[in-house]
CSV table of C-alpha atoms and ligand atoms in Angstrom, one decimal:
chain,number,residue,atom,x,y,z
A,1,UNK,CA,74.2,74.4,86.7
A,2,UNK,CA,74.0,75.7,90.5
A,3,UNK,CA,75.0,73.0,92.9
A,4,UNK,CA,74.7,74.8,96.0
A,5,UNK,CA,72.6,72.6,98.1
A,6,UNK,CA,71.7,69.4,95.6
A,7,UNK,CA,67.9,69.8,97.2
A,8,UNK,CA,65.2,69.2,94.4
A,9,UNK,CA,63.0,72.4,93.3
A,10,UNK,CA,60.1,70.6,93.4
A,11,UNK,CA,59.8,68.5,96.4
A,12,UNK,CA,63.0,69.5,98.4
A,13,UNK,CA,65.0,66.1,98.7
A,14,UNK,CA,68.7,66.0,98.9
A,15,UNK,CA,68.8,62.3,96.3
A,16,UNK,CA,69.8,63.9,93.3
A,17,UNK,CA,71.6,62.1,90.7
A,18,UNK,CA,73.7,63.3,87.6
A,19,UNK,CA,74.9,61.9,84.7
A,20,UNK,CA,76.0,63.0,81.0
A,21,UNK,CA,74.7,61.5,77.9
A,22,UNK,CA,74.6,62.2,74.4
A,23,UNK,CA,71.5,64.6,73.5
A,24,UNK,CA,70.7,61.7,70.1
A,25,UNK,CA,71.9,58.4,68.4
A,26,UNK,CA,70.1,55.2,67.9
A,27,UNK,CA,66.7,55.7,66.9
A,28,UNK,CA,65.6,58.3,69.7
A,29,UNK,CA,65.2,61.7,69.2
A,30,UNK,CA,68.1,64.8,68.7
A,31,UNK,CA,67.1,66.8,71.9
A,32,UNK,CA,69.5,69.5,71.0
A,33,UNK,CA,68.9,70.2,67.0
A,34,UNK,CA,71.3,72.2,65.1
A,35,UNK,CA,74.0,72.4,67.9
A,36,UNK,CA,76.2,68.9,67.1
A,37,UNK,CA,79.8,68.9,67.8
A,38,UNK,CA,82.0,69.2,64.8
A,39,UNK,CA,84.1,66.0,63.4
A,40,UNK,CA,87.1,65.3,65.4
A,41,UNK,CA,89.3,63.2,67.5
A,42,UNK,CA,87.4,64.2,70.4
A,43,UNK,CA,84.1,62.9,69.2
A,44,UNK,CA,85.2,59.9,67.4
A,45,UNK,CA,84.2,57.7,70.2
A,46,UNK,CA,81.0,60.4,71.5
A,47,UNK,CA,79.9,61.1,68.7
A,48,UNK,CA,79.0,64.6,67.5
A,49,UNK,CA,75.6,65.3,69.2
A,50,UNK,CA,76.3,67.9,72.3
A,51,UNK,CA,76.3,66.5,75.6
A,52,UNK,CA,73.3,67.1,78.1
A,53,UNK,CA,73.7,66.4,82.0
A,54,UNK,CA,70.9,65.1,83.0
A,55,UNK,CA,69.5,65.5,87.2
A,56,UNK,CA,66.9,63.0,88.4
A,57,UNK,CA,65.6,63.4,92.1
A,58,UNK,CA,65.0,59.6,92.9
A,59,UNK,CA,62.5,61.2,95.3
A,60,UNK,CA,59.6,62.2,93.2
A,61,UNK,CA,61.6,61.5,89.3
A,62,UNK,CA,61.5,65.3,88.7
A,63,UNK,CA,64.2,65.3,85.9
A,64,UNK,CA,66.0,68.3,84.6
A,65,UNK,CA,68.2,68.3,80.9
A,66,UNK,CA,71.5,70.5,81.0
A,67,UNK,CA,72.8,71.4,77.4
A,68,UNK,CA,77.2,71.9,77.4
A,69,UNK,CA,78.6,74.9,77.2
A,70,UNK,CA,79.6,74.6,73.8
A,71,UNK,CA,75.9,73.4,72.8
A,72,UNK,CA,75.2,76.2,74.8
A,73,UNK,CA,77.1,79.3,72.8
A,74,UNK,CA,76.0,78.2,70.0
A,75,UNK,CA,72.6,79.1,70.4
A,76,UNK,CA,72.7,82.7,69.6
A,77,UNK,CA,73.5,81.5,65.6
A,78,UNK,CA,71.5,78.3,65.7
A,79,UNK,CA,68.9,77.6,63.1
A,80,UNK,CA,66.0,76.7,64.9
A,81,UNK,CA,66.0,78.2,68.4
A,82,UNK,CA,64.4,81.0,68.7
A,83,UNK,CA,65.0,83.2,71.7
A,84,UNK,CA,61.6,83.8,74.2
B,1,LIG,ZN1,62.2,65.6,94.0
């Protein structure tokens, strides 16, 4: 995730906001299928669905999902996403 400047893509405001959040649980929606955490110590409290950070300009509400790294090299082997 580049941080050079913080300024939106879409409307060029420097309010951009981050935070990290679990990608499912409750009753919403797994964002990131197929590339949960394994069982551990680590994500007995998280949980085991991979962490997105998520930027929202409070300009315009543009909002923009980033997957972990580890969600991220996993994707190569993952069922389900297919490369474009
Ligand atoms: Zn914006």
């Amino acid at each position: 995730m580049k941080n050079e400047s913080a300024k939106c893509p879409e409307c060029g405001a420097e309010s951009l906001h981050r935070t990290t959040t679990n990608s499912g649980g409750g009753y919403g929606p797994v964002l990131l299928p197929g590339l949960e955490r394994p069982i551990s110590w680590g994500t007995f409290f998280s949980g085991t669905f991979a962490q997105l950070t998520v930027v929202v300009c409070a300009e315009c509400g543009l909002t923009r999902f980033y997957a972990d790294a580890e969600a991220r090299a996993k994707l190569p082997q993952a069922t389900g996403w297919l490369p474009i």
